Short mmCIF file of C-alpha atoms in Angstrom, two decimals:
data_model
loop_
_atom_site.label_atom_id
_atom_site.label_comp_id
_atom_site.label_asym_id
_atom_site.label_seq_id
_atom_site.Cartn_x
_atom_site.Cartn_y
_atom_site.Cartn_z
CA UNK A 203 0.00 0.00 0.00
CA UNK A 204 2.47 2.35 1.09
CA UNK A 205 4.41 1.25 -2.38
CA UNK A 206 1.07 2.53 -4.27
CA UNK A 207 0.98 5.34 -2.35
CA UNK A 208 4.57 6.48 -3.59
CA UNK A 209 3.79 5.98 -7.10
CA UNK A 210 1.09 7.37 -7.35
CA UNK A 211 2.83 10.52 -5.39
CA UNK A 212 5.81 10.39 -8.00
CA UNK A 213 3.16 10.31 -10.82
CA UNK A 214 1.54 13.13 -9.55
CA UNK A 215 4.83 14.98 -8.53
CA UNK A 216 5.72 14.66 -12.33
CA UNK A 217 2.51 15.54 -13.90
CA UNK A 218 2.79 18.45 -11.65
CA UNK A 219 6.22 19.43 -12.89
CA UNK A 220 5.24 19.44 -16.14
CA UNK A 221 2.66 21.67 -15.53
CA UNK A 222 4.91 23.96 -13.82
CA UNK A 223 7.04 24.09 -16.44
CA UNK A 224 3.83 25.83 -18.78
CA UNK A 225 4.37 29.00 -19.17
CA UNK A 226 0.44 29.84 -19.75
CA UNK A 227 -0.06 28.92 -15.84
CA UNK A 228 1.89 31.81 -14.44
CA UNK A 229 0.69 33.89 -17.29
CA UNK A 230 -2.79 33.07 -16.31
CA UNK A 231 -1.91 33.75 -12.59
CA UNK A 232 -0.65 36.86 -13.70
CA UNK A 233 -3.65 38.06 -15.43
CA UNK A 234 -5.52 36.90 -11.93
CA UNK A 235 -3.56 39.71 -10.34
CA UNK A 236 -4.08 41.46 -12.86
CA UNK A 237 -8.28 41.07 -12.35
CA UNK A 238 -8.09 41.33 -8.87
CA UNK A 239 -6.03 45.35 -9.00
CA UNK A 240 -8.85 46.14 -11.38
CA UNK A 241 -11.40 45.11 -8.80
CA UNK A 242 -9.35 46.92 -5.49
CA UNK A 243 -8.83 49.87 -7.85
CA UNK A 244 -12.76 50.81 -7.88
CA UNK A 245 -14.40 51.66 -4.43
CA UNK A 246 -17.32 53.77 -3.15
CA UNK A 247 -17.33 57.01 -1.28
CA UNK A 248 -20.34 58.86 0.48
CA UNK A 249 -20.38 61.36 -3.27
CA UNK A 250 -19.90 58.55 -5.37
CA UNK A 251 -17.72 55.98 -7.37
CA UNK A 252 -14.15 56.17 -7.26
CA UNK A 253 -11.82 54.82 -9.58
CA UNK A 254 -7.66 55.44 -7.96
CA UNK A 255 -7.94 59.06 -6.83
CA UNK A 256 -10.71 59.95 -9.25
CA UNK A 257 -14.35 60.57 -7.79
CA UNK A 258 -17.09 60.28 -10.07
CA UNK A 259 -20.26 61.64 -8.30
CA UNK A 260 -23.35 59.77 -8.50
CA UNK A 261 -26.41 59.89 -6.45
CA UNK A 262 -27.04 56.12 -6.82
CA UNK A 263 -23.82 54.27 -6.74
CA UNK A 264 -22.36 55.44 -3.62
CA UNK A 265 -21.24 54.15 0.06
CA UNK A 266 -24.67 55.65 1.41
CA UNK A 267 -26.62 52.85 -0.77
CA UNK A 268 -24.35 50.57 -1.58
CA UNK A 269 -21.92 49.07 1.25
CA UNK A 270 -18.42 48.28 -0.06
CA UNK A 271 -18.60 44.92 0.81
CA UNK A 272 -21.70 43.98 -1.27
CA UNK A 273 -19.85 46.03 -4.00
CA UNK A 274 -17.47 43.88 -4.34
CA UNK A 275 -19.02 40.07 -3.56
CA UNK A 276 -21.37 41.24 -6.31
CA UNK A 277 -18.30 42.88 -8.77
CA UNK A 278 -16.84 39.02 -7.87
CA UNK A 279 -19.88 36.92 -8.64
CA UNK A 280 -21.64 38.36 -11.36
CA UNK A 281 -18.13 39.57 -13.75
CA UNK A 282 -14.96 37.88 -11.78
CA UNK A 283 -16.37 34.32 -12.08
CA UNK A 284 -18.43 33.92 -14.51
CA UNK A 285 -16.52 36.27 -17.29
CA UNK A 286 -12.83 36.21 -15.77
CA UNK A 287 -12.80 32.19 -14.70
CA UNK A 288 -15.83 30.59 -16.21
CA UNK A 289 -14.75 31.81 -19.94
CA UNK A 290 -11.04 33.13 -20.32
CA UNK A 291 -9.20 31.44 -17.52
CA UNK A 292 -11.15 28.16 -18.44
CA UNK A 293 -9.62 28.44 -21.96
CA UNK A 294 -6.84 29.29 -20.86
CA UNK A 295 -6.82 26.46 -18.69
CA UNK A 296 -8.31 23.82 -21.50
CA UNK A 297 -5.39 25.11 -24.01
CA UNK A 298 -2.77 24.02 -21.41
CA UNK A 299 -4.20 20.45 -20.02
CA UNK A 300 -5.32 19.17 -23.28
CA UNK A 301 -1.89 17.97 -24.61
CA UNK A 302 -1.61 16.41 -21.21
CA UNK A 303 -3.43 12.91 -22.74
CA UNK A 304 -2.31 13.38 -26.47
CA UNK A 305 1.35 14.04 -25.73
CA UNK A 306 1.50 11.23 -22.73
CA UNK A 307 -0.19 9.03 -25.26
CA UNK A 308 1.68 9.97 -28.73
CA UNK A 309 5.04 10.66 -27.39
CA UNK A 310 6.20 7.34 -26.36
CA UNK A 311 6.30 7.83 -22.72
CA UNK A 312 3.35 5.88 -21.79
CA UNK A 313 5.57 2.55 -23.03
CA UNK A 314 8.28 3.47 -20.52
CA UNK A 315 5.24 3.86 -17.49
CA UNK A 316 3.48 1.26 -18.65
CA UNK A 317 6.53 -1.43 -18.36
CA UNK A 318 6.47 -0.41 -14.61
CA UNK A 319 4.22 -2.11 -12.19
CA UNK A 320 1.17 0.67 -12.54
CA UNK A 321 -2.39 -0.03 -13.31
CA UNK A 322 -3.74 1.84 -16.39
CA UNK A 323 -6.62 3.19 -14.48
CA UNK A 324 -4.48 4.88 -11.55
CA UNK A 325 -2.26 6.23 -14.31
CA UNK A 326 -5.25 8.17 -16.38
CA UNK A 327 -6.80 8.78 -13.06
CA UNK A 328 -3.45 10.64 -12.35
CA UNK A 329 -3.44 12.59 -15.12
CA UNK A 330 -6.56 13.76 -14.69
CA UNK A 331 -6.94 15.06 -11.50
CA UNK A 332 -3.63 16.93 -12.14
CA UNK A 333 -5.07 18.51 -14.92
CA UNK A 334 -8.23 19.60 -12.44
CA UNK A 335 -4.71 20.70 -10.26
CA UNK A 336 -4.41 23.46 -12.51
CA UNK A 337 -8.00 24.57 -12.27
CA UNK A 338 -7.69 24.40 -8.33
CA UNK A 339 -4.37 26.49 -8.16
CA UNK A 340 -5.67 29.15 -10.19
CA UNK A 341 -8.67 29.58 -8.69
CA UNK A 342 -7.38 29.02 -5.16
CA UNK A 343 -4.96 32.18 -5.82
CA UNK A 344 -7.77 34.24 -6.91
CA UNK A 345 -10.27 33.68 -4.58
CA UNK A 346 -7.41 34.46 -1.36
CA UNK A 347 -6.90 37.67 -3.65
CA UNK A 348 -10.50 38.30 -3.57
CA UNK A 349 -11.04 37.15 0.04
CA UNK A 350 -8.55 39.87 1.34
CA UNK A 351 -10.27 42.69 -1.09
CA UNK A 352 -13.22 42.20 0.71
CA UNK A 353 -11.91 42.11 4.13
CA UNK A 354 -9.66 44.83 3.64
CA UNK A 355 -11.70 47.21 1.04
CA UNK A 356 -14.88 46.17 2.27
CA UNK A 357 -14.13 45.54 6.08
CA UNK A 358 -16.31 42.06 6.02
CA UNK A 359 -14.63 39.16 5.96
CA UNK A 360 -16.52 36.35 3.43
CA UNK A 361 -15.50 32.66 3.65
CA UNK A 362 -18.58 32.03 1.28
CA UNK A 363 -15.89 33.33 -1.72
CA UNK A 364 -13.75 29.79 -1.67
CA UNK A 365 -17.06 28.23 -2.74
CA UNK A 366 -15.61 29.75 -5.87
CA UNK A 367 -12.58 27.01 -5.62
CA UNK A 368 -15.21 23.55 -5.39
CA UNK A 369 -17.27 25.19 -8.24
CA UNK A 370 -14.71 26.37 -10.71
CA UNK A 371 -13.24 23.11 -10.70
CA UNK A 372 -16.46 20.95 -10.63
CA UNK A 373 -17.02 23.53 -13.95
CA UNK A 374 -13.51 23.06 -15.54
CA UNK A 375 -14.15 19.01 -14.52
CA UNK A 376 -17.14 18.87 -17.09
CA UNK A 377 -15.18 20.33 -19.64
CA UNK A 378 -11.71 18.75 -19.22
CA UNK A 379 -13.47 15.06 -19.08
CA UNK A 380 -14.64 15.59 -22.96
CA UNK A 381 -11.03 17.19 -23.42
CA UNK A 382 -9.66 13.54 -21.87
CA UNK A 383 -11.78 11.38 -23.82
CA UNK A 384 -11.51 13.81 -27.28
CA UNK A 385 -7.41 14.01 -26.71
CA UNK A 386 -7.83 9.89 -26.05
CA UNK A 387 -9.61 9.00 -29.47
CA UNK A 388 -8.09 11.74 -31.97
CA UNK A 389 -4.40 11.95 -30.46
CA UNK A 390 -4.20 15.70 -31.17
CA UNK A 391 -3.80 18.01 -28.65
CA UNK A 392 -5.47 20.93 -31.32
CA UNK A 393 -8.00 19.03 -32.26
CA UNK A 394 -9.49 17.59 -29.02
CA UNK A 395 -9.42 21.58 -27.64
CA UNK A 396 -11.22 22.76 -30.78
CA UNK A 397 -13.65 19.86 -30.27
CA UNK A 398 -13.97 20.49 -26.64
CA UNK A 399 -14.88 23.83 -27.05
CA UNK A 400 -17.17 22.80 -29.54
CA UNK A 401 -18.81 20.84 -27.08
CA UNK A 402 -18.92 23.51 -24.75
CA UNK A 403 -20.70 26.01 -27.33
CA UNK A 404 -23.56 22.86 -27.39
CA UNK A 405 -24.10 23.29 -23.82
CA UNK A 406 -24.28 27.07 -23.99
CA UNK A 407 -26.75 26.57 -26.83
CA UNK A 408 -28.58 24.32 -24.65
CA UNK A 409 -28.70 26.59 -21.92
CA UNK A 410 -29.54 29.49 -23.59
CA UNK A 411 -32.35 28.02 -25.57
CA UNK A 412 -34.02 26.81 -22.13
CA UNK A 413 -33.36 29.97 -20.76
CA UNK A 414 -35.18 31.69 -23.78
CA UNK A 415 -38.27 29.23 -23.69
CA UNK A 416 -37.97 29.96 -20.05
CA UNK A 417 -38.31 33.41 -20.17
CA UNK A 418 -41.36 33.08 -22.63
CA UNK A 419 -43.03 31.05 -20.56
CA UNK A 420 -42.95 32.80 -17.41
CA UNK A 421 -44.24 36.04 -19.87
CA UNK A 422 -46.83 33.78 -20.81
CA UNK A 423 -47.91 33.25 -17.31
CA UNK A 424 -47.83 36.65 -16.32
CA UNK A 425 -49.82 37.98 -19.66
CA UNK A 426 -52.37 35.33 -18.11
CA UNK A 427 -52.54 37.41 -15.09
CA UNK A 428 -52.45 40.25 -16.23
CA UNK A 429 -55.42 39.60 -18.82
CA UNK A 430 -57.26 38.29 -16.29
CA UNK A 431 -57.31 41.04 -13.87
CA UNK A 432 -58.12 43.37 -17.08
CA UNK A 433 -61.20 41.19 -17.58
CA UNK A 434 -61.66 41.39 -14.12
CA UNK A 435 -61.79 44.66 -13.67
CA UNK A 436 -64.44 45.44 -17.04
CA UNK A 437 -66.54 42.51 -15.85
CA UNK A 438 -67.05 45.00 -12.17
CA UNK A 439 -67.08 47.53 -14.64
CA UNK A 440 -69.62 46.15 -16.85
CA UNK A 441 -71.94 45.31 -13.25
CA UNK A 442 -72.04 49.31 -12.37
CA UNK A 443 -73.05 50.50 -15.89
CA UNK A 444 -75.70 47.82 -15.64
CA UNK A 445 -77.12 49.13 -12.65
CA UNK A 446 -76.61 52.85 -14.23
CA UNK A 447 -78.78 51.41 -16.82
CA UNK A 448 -81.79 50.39 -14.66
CA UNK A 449 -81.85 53.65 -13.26
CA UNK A 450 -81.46 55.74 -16.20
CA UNK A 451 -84.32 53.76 -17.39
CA UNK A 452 -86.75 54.18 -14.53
CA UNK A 453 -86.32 57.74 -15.09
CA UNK A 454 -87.01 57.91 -18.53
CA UNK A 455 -85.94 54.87 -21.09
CA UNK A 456 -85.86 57.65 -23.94
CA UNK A 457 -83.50 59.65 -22.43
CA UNK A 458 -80.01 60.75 -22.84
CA UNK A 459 -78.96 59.40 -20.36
CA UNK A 460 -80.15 55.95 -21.06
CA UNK A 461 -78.84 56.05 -24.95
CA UNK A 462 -75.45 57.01 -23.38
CA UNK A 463 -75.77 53.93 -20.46
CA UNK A 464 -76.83 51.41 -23.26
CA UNK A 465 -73.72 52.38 -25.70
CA UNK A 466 -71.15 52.13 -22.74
CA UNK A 467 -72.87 48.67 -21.74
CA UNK A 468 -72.34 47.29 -25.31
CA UNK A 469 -68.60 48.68 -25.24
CA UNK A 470 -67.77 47.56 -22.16
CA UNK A 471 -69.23 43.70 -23.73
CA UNK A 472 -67.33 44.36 -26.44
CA UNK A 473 -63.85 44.94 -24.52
CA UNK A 474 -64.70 41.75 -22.46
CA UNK A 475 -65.22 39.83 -25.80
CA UNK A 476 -61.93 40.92 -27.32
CA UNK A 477 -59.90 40.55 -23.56
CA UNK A 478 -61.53 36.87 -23.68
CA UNK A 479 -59.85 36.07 -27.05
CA UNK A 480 -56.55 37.73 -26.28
CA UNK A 481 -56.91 35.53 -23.15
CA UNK A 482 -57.39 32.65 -24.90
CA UNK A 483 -54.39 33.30 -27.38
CA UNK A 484 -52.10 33.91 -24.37
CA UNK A 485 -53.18 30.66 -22.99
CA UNK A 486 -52.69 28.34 -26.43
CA UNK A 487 -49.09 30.21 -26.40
CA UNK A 488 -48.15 29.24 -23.08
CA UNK A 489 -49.57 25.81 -23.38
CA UNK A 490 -47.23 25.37 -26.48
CA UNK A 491 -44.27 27.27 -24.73
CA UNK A 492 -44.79 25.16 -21.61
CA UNK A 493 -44.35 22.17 -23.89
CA UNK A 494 -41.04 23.05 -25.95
CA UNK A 495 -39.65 24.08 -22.35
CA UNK A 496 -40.51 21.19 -20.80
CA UNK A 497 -38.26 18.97 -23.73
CA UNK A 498 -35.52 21.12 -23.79
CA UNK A 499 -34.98 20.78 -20.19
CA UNK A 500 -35.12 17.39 -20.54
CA UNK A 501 -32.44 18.15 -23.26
CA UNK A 502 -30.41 20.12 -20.27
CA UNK A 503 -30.95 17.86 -17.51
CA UNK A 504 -28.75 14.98 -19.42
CA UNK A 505 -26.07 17.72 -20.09
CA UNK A 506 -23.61 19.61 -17.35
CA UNK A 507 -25.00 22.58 -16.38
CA UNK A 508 -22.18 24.91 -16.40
CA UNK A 509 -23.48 28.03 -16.85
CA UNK A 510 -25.87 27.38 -13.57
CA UNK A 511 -22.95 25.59 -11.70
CA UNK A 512 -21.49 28.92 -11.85
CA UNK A 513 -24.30 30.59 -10.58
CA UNK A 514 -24.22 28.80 -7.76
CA UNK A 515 -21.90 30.77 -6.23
CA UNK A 516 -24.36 34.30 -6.95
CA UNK A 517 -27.20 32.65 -5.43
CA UNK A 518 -24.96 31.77 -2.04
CA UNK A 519 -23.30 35.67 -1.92
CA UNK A 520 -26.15 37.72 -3.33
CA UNK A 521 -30.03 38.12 -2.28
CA UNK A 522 -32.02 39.81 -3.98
CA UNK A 523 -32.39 42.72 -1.93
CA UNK A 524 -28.64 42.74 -3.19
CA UNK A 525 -29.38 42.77 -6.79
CA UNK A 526 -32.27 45.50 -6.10
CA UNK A 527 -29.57 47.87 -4.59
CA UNK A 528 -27.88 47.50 -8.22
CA UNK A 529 -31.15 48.38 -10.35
CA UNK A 530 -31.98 51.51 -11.22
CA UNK A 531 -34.70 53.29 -9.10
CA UNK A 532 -37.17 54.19 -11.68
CA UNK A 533 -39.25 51.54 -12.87
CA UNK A 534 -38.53 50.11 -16.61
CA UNK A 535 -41.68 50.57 -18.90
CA UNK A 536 -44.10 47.22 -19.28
CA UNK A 537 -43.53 45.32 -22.56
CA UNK A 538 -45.15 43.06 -24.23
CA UNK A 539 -42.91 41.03 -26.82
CA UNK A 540 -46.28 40.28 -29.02
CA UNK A 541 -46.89 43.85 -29.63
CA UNK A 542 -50.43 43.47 -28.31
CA UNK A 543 -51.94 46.47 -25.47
CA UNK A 544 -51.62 43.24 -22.87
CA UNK A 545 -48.27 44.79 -21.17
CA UNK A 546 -46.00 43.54 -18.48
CA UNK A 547 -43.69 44.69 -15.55
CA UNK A 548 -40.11 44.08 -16.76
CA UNK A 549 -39.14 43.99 -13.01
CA UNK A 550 -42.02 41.71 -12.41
CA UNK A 551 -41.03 39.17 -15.28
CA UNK A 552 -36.59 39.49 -14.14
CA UNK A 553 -38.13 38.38 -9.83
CA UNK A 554 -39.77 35.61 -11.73
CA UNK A 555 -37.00 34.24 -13.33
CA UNK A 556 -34.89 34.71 -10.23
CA UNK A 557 -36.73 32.86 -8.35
CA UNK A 558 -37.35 29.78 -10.59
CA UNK A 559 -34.10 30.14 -11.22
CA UNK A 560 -32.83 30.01 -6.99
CA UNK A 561 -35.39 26.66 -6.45
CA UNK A 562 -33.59 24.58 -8.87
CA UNK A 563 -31.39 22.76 -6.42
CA UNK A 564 -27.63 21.97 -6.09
CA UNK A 565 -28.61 18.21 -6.18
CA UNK A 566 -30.14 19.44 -9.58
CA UNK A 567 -27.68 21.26 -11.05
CA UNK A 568 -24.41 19.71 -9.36
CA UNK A 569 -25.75 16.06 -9.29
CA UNK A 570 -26.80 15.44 -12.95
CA UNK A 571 -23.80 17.26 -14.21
CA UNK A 572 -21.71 14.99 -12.74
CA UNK A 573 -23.34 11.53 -13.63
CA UNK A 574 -22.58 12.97 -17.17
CA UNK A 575 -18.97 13.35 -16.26
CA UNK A 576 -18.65 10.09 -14.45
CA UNK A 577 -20.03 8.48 -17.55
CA UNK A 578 -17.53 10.17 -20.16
CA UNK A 579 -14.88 9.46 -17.72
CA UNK A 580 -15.74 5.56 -17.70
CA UNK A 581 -15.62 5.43 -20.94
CA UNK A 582 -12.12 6.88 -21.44
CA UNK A 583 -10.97 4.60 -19.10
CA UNK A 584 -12.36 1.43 -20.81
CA UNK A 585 -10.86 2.97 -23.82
CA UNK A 586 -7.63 3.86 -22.07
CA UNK A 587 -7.20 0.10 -20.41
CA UNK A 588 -7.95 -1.94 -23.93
CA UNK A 589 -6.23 0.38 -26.31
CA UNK A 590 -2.56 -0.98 -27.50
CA UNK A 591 -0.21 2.10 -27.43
#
């Protein structure tokens, strides 16, 4: 065991060296730096934003509305992760691991392991998790960056930030595994990371065609409402000019008054009529939006969510009262994206998705994304154990 244990420390010790030895990882640790200064160099004072020593003055965006702190946990979450680590320093990160399989398995090193007493499976195993090494270092290094910008800048110390360092890597993981198997079968470093980020452009365009049908959907649903309550309101409408009628007409069924009671009754059916129709359009729509939804996330459950594994990490440092201090105060205009008079609160519609959004759960989003890795990975390894190198 303890034999095992020093291979598979040597293995890792080499893999690690040879990592090292990139020059792309301490260029993308510089950049990290780099993102981080950016981040310390903007701040909030009781006039406004400052950038350095310049003030910009700003009745919104300032330390009377906005605490430091929540400045920067939401300058973190919402452009540091997702834009800075979930997209450049993740290809960044794919463009140095994925010769790690091609070159191992092309370059006539994997005879000389091989002819050593080392099973196949701890020896891809070992090249795997060092390539998930250089997704851990990076972020790690960041997120200590980040952890003493808050503490210092903000004077609130977060230890919710290093959730950044389990999801990053659980993100780069989904990735990397299609890297492993693509590197595996073709060989090529260049082509499995043009493949792999093929793949990766799928999942976006997985994700961002549920999110779409999402987002139509939950308009549906609140066009619903909001016809509804329109019909609503000219059915208690169309009661009082009723009764307006009955007493125009005891006075005198010839009168003005009456004529004038007896038109607005016969609008006021007429509105209801039309309302009733639009209703029922709005209803057929959402019944065929709920539908195409419905598949697609079907679609996105099978896939790795790593758009929303990402967002994890929003959802545990931001509430939404924390977003609300980042909206503007006045209220967008209602829309309506048929170009009907049935209009909709644009703040109403962006809760809504929040919300649906914040109940999917970790098991959910974590869970499913990983039986898809776990699957890819087995069958590299099958591949990896029968193949004759």
């Amino acid at each position: 065991m303890s034999g095992m244990a020093i291979q598979t420390g040597a293995l890792f010790l080499d893999a690690y060296r040879e990592l090292n030895a990139r020059k792309l990882f301490w260029i993308t640790l510089a950049i990290s730096g780099v993102v981080v200064a950016a981040f310390a160099a903007v701040g909030l004072s009781p006039a406004g934003l400052t950038i350095l020593w310049w003030e910009i003055p700003n009745d919104w965006a300032n330390s009377k509305n906005i605490a430091p702190a929540v400045l920067y946990k939401f300058a973190f979450a919402t452009m540091g992760i997702p834009i800075w680590l979930a997209w450049i320093a993740t290809i960044l990160g794919l463009v140095s691991t994925a010769s790690i399989i091609p070159e191992f398995i092309a370059g006539g090193s994997i005879e000389l392991t091989l002819s050593k007493p080392i099973g196949r499976m701890r020896l891809f195993l070992t090249k795997y998790v060092t390539a998930l090494l250089f997704a851990a270092l990076q972020v790690t290094v960041f997120s200590v960056a980040v952890f003493l910008l808050i503490g210092i800048r903000g004077s609130v110390w977060e230890p919710r930030v290093f959730l950044a360092i389990p999801l990053i890597v659980i993100f780069f993981s989904y990735l990397y595994c299609v890297c492993a198997l693509l590197g595996l079968l073709t060989r090529s470093t260049i082509a499995a990371l043009l493949l792999t980020l093929l793949v990766w452009f799928v999942f976006f365009g997985v994700h961002t065609t549920e999110q779409v049908f999402l987002m139509l959907r939950e308009t549906s649903t609140l066009k619903i409402g909001r016809a509804e309550g329109m019909i609503e309101q000219l059915k208690a409408q169309q009661t009082r000019q009723e009764a307006e009628l009955v007493a125009a007409r005891e006075e005198d069924a010839g009168s003005v008054r009456t004529t004038a009671a007896v038109n607005a009754l016969d609008g006021t059916g007429q509105a209801i009529g039309r309302r009733t129709q639009q209703l029922e359009d709005i209803r057929g729509t959402a019944g065929w939006m709920e539908t195409t939804h419905r598949y697609v996330f079907y679609v996105k459950t099978a896939l790795p969510k790593t758009a929303e594994t990402v967002e994890l990490l929003e959802r545990s440092l931001l509430s939404t009262e924390d977003y609300d201090r980042f909206r503007p105060r006045q209220e967008p205009p209602p829309f309506s994206l048929t170009g009907d008079d049935i209009k909709i609160s644009q703040r109403a519609l962006e809760k809504r998705l929040i919300e649906v959004l914040r109940e999917r759960s970790v098991a959910w989003v974590i869970g499913t994304s990983l039986l898809f890795e776990l699957l890819v990975v087995l069958v590299t390894l099958r591949i990896f154990a029968r193949r004759d190198f």
